[in-house]
Coordinates of C-alpha atoms in Angstrom, one line a residue:
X1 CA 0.0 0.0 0.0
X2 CA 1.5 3.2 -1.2
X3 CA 2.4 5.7 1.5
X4 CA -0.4 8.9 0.9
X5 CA 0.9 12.3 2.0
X6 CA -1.7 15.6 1.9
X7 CA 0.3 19.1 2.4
X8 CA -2.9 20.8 2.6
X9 CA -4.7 19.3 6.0
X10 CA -3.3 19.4 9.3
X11 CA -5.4 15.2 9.8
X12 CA -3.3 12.4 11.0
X13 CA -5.3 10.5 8.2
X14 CA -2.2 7.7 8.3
X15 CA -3.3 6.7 12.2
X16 CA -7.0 7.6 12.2
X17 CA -10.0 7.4 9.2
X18 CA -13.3 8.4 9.8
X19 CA -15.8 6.0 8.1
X20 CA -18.8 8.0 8.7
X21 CA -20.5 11.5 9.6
X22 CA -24.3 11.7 10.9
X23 CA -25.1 15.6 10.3
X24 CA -28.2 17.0 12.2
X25 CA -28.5 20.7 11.3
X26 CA -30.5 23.7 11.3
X27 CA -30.2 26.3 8.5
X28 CA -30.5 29.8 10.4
X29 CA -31.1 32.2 7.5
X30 CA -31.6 34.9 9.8
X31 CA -27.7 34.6 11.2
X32 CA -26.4 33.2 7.9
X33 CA -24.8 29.9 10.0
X34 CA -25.7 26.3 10.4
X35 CA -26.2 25.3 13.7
X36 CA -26.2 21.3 15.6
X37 CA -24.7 18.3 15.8
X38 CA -22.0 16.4 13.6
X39 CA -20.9 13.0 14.8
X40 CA -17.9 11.6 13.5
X41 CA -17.7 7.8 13.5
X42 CA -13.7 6.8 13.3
X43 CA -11.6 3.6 13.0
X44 CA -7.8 3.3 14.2
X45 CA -5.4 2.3 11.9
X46 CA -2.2 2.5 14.2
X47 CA -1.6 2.9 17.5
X48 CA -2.1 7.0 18.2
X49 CA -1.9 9.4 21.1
X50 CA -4.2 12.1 19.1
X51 CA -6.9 12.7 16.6
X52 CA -6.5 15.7 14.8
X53 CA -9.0 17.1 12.7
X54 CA -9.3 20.2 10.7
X55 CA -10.9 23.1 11.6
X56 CA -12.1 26.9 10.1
X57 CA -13.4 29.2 12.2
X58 CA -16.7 27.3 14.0
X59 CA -17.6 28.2 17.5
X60 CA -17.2 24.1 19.3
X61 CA -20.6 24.4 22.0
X62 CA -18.8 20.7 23.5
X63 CA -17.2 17.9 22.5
X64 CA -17.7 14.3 23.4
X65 CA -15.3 11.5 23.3
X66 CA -17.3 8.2 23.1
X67 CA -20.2 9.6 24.7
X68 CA -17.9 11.3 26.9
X69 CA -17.2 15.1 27.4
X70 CA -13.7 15.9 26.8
X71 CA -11.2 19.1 25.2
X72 CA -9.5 19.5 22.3
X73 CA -6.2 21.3 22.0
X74 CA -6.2 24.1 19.1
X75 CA -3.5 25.0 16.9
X76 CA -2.5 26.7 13.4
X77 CA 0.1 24.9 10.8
X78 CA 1.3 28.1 8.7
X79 CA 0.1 28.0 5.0
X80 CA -1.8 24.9 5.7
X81 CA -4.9 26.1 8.5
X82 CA -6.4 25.4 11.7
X83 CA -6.6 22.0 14.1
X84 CA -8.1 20.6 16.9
X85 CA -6.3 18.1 19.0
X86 CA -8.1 15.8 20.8
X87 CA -5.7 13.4 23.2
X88 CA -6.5 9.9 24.1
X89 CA -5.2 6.6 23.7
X90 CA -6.2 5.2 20.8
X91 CA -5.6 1.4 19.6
X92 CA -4.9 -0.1 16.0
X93 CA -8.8 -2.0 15.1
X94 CA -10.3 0.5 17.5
X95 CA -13.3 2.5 16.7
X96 CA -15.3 5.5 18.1
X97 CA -17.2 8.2 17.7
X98 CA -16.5 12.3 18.7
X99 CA -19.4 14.3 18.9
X100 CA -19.6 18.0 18.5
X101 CA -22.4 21.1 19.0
X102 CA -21.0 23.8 17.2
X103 CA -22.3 26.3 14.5
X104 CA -20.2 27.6 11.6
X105 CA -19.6 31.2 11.0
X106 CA -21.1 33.9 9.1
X107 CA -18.3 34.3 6.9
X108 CA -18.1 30.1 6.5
X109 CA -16.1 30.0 3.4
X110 CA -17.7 26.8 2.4
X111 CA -21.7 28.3 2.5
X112 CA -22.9 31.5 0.6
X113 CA -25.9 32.9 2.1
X114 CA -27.7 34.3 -0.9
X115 CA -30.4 37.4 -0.2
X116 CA -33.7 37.0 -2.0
X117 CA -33.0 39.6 -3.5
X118 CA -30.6 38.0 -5.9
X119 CA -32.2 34.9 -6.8
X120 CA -34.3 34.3 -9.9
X121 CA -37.8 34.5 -8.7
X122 CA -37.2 37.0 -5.8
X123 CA -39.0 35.3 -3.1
X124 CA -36.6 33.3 -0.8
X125 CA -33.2 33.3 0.5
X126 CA -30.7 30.7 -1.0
X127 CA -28.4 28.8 1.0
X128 CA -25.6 26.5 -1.0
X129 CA -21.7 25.9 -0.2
X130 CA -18.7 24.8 -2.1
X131 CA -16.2 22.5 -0.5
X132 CA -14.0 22.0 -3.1
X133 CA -10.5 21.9 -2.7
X134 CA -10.1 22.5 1.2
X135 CA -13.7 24.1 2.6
X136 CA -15.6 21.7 4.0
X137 CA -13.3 22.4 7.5
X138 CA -15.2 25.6 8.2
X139 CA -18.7 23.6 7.5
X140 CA -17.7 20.7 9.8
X141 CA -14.8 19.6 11.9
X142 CA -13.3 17.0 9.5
X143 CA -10.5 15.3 7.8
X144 CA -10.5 17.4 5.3
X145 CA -8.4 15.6 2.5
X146 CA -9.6 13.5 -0.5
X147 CA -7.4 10.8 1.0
X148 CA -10.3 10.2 3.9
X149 CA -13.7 8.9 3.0
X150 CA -17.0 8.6 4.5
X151 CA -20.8 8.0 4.5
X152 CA -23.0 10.4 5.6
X153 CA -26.6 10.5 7.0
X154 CA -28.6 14.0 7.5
X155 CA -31.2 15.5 9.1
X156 CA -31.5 19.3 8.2
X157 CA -33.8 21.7 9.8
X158 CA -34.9 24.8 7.1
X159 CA -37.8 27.1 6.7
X160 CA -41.6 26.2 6.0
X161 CA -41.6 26.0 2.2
X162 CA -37.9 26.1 1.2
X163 CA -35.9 23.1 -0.2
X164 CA -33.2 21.2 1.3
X165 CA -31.1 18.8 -1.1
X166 CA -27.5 17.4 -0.6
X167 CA -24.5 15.1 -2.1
X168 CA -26.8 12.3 -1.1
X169 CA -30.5 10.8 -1.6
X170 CA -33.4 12.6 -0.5
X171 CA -35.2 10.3 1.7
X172 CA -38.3 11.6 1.2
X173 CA -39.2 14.8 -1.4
X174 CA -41.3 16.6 1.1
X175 CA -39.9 18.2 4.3
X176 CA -41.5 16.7 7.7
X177 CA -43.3 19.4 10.0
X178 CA -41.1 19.3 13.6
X179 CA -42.1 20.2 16.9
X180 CA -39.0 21.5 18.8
X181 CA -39.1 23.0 21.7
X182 CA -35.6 24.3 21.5
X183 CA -36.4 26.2 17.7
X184 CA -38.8 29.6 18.6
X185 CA -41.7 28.9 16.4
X186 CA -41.0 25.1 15.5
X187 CA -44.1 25.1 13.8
X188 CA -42.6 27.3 10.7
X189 CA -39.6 24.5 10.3
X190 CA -39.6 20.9 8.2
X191 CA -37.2 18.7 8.1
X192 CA -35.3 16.9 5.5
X193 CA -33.7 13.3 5.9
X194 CA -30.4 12.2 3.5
X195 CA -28.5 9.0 3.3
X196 CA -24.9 8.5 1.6
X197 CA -24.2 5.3 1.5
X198 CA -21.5 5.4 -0.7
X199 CA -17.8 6.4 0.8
X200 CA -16.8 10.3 -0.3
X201 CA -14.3 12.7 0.3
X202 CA -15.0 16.0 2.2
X203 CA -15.1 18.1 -0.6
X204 CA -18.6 16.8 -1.8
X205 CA -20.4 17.2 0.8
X206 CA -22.8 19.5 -0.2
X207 CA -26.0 21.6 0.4
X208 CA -28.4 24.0 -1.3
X209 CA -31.6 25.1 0.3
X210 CA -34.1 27.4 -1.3
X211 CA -37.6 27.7 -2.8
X212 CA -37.2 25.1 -5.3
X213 CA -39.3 22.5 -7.5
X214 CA -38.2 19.2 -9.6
X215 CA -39.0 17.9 -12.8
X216 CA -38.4 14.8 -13.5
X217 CA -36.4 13.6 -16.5
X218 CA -36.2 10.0 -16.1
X219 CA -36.3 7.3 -13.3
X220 CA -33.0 8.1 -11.9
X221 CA -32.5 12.2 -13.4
X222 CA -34.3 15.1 -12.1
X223 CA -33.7 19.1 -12.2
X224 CA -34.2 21.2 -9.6
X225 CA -34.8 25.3 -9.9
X226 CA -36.6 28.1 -8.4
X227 CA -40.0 27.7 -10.2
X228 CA -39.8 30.4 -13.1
X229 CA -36.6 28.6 -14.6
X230 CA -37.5 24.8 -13.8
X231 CA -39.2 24.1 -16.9
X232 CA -36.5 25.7 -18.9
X233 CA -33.8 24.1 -17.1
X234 CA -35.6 21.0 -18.1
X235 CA -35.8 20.8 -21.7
X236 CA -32.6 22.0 -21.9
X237 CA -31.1 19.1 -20.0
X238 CA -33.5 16.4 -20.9
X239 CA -31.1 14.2 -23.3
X240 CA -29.1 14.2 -19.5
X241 CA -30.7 10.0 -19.1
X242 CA -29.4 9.2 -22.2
X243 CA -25.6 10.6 -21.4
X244 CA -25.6 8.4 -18.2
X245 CA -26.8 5.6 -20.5
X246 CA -23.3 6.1 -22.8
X247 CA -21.3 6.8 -19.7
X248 CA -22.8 3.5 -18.3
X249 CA -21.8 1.6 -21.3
X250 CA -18.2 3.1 -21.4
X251 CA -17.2 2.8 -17.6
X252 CA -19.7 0.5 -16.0
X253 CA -22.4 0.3 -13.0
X254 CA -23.5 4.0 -12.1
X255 CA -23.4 3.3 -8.1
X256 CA -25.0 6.5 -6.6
X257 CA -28.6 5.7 -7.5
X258 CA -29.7 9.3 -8.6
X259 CA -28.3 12.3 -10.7
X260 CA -30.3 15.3 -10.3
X261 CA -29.4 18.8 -11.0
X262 CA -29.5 21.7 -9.1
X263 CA -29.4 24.9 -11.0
X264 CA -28.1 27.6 -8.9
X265 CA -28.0 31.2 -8.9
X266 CA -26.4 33.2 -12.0
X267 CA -23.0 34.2 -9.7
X268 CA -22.3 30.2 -9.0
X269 CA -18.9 31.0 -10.2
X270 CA -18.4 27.2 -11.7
X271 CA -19.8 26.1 -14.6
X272 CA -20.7 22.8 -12.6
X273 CA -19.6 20.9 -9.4
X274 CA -19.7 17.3 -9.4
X275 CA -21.7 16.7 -6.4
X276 CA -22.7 13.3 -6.0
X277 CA -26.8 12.4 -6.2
X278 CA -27.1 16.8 -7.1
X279 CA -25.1 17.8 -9.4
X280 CA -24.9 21.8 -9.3
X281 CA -25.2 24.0 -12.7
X282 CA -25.2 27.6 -13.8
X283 CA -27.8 28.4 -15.1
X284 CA -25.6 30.5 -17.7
X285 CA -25.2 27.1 -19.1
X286 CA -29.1 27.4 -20.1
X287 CA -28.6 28.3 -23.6
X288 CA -31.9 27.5 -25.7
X289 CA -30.4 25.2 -27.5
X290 CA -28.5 22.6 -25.2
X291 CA -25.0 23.6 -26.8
X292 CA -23.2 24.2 -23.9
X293 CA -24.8 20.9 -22.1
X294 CA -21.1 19.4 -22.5
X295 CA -20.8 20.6 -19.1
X296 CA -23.2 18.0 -18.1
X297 CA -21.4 15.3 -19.3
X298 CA -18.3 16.2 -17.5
X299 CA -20.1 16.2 -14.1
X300 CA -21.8 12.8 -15.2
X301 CA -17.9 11.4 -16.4
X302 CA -17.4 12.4 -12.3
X303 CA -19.1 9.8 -11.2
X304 CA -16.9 7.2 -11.6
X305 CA -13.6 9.6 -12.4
X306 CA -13.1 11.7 -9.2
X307 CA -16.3 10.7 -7.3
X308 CA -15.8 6.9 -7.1
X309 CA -11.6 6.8 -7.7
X310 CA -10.2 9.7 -6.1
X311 CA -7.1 11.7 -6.0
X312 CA -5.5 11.3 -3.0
X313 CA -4.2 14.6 -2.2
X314 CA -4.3 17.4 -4.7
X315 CA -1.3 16.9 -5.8
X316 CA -2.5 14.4 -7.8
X317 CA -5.9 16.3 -9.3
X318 CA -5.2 15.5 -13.0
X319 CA -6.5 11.9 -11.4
X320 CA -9.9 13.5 -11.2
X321 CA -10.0 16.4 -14.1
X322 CA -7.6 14.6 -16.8
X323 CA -10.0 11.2 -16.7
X324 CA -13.1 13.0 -16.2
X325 CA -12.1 15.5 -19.4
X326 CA -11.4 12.2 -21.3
X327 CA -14.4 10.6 -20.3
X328 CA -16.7 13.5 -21.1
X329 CA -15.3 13.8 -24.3
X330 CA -15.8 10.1 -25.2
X331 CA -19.7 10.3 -23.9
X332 CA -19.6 13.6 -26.8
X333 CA -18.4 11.0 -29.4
X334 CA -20.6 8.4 -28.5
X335 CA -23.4 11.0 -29.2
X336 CA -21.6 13.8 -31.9
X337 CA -19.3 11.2 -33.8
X338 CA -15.3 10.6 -33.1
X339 CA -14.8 13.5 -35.1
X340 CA -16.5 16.0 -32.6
X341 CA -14.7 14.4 -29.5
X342 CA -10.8 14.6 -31.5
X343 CA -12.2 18.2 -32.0
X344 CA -12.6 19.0 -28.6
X345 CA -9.5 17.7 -27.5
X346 CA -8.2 19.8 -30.1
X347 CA -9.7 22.7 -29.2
X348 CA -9.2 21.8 -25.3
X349 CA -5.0 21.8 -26.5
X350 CA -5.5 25.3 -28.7
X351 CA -7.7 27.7 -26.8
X352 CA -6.6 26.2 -23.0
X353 CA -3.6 24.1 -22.3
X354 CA -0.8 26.2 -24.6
X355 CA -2.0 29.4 -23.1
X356 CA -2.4 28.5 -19.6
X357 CA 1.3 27.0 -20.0
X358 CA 2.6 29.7 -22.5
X359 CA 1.4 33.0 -21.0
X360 CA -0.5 32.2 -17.4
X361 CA 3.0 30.7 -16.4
X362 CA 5.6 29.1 -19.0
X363 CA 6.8 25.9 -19.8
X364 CA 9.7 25.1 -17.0
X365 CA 6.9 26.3 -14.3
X366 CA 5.9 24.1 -11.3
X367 CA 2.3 24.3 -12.0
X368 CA 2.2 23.2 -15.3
X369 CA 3.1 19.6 -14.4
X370 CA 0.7 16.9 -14.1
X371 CA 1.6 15.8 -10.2
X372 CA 2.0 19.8 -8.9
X373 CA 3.7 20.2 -5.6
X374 CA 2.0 21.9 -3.1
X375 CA 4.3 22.0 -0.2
X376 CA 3.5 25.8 1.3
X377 CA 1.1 26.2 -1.4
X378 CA -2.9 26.6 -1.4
X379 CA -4.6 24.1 -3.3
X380 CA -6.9 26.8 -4.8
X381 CA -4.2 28.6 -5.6
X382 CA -2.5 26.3 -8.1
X383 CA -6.1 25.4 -10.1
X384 CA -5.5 25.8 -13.6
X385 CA -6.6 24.1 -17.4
X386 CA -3.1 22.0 -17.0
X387 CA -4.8 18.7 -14.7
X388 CA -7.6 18.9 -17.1
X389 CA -6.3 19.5 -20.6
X390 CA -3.1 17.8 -20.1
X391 CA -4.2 14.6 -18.3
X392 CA -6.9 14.1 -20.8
X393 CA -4.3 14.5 -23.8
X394 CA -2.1 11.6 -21.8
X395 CA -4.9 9.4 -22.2
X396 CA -5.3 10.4 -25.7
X397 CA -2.2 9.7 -26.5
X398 CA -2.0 6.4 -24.6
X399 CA -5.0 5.4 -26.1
X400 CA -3.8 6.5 -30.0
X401 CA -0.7 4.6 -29.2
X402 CA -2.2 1.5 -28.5
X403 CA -4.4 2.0 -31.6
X404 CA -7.2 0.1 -29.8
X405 CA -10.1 2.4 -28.5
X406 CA -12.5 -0.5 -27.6
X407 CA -9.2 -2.2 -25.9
X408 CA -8.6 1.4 -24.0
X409 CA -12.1 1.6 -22.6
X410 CA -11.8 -1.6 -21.1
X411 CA -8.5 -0.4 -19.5
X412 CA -11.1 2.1 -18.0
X413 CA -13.6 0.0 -16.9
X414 CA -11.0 -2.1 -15.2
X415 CA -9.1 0.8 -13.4
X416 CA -12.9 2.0 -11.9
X417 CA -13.4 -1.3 -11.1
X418 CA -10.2 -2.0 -9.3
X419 CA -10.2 1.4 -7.0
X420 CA -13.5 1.7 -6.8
X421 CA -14.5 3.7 -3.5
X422 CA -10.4 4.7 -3.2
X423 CA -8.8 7.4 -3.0
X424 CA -4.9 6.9 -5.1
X425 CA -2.2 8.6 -5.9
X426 CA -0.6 8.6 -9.7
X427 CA 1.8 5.7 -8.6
X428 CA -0.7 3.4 -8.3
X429 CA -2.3 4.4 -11.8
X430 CA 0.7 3.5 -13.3
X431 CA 0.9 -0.2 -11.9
X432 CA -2.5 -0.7 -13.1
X433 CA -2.6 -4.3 -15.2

């Protein structure tokens, strides 16, 4: 088993793994914070003295230690962020749980509070975050590297007639009235229930809540929007079954039961996030005339490239962005013809990779490599075209060299298949047989 190091998380994720994360949360518009309860579930790998988990700027209420209150130590690593140290003794097989009350701060850099104001229809607040690279520490105290991953289960509090969704399936579509004594006016609250069953990383979790209606697309596809742009949003994504159909084909079992969309507000500064069971859009995506739906195929290619094998540290991203650019563009050739997915490597090469390497930095820079070091560097400081563009043209060139494309997408399939809820660094790519 390779050796997996992380320069951007303070976790001892080589003695300690948490295997799973029961959220119970209430959305407080009114304070712009989530407020409750996260109970981490860990397992020892080696003997320890300490778990150490990362941390961004919550306010801890208490912390319990196997159903025990205890402290936690804080601390700062320069250029890498905040800890909390718990102390203990901790055995190799072990497992346990820590339990913290604790709300996250207004200026959470994993949640934007949106006002009404600025949402399509005008009539509710909008809550959603972004985790990716290294946010989901001010939404929860966590491990927060792709090497660690988790289930989750979820019970979140939010207004009378808003919407919660997350990186996980809705239990149920409609909110359950509570009675709470401890919310003023429980009466004007539901509640939503999620279960993840499937191991991921910190960086999906995920939540949006807001005033917010589905339409469904197939079975297992569904878009979600305010109400004035949900039946938009829809035609323009409905061919969405019929890409997870190809993408099926190519890589093999889609394992997260759903893929519904979530169409955000117009400043969602992505063009998508891979979140898994809600995929998030822009809706400046929403073209009239489904030509820019490519992006929808990239966060479907997720599902198995980044969302079910992981790169283990950023350092390794292209393992996500490189396959997943690849994969999308095969799912566009299965559809558009091999000529339309040779062009968009092409164009990929042309209008993205040269001038990110040419003028953004040049050829002999750091950044520009496929496995980027990031030792007193900020993950979000280092994203670029380069994982994406370049690790898609390895595999294109791979693939082209073995002049065996059906032969190549069983190399895929087999790669899923083998790390398959992992998280791996390039190393172990390359002994793939």
């Amino acid at each position: 088993m390779v050796q997996i190091r992380d320069p951007n998380t303070c976790a001892n994720f080589n003695e300690i793994t948490i295997e799973n994360i029961n959220f119970d949360w209430f959305v407080d518009f009114e304070r712009t914070r989530i407020v409750g309860a996260a109970i981490l579930n860990y397992r020892v790998l080696k003997d320890t003295d300490k778990i150490i988990l990362d941390i961004s700027d919550q306010t801890i209420c208490s912390i319990k230690l196997n159903g025990k209150k205890c402290k936690a130590r804080s601390g700062e690593i320069p250029l890498v962020g905040k800890y909390l140290l718990i102390d203990g003794q901790f055995s190799s097989g072990k497992k346990g749980k820590i339990e913290f009350q604790y709300s996250t701060s207004s200026s959470a850099s994993a949640l934007q509070f949106v006002e009404s104001s600025l949402t399509a229809d005008r009539t509710h607040p909008f809550l959603y975050s972004q985790c990716q690279q290294i946010h989901a520490k001010s939404l929860v105290p966590c491990m927060d590297t792709p090497a660690v991953k988790q289930t989750y289960t979820a019970n979140i509090t939010v207004p009378k007639g808003m919407q919660c969704l997350m990186s996980a399936v809705l239990l149920e579509d409609e909110g359950r009235p509570i009675n709470n004594r401890e919310i003023n006016g429980s009466e004007q609250f539901v509640q939503f229930n999620f279960l993840q069953k499937v191991p991921i990383p910190s960086y999906l979790f995920a939540i949006v809540v807001g005033a917010l209606v589905k339409r469904d697309i197939s079975k297992r596809c569904a878009v979600w929007a305010e109400p004035s742009m949900v039946d938009i949003a829809h035609k323009e994504f409905e061919e969405t079954e019929k890409m997870l159909e190809i993408a099926t084909e190519l890589m093999g079992e889609y394992r997260w039961g759903r893929f519904d969309m979530i169409v955000l507000p117009p400043f969602f500064s992505f063009g998508g996030m891979e979140n898994p069971c809600m995929t998030f859009v822009t809706p400046t995506i929403i073209a009239g005339d489904r030509s820019l739906t490519t992006v929808v195929a990239h966060e479907i290619a997720h599902s198995w490239t980044g969302n079910l094998v992981t790169n283990a540290s950023w350092e390794h991203f292209w393992l996500n962005e490189g396959f997943t650019e690849f994969v999308e563009y095969k799912i566009l050739g299965k559809i558009f013809g091999e000529q339309f997915r040779l062009f968009m490597h092409l164009s990929g090469w042309e209008d993205h990779l040269r001038m990110c390497i040419y003028e953004t930095f040049h050829p002999e820079h750091p950044f520009t490599r496929l496995i980027v070091p990031l030792d007193g560097q900020c993950a979000d400081d280092v994203f670029s075209p380069i994982p994406y563009q370049k690790g898609a043209a390895l595999l294109l060139l791979l693939e082209q060299r073995l002049g065996d494309p059906p032969r190549f997408e069983q190399f895929l399939r087999s790669y899923i298949n083998k790390f398959a809820y992992r998280s791996i660094v390039t190393d172990e790519w390359m002994d793939v047989n």
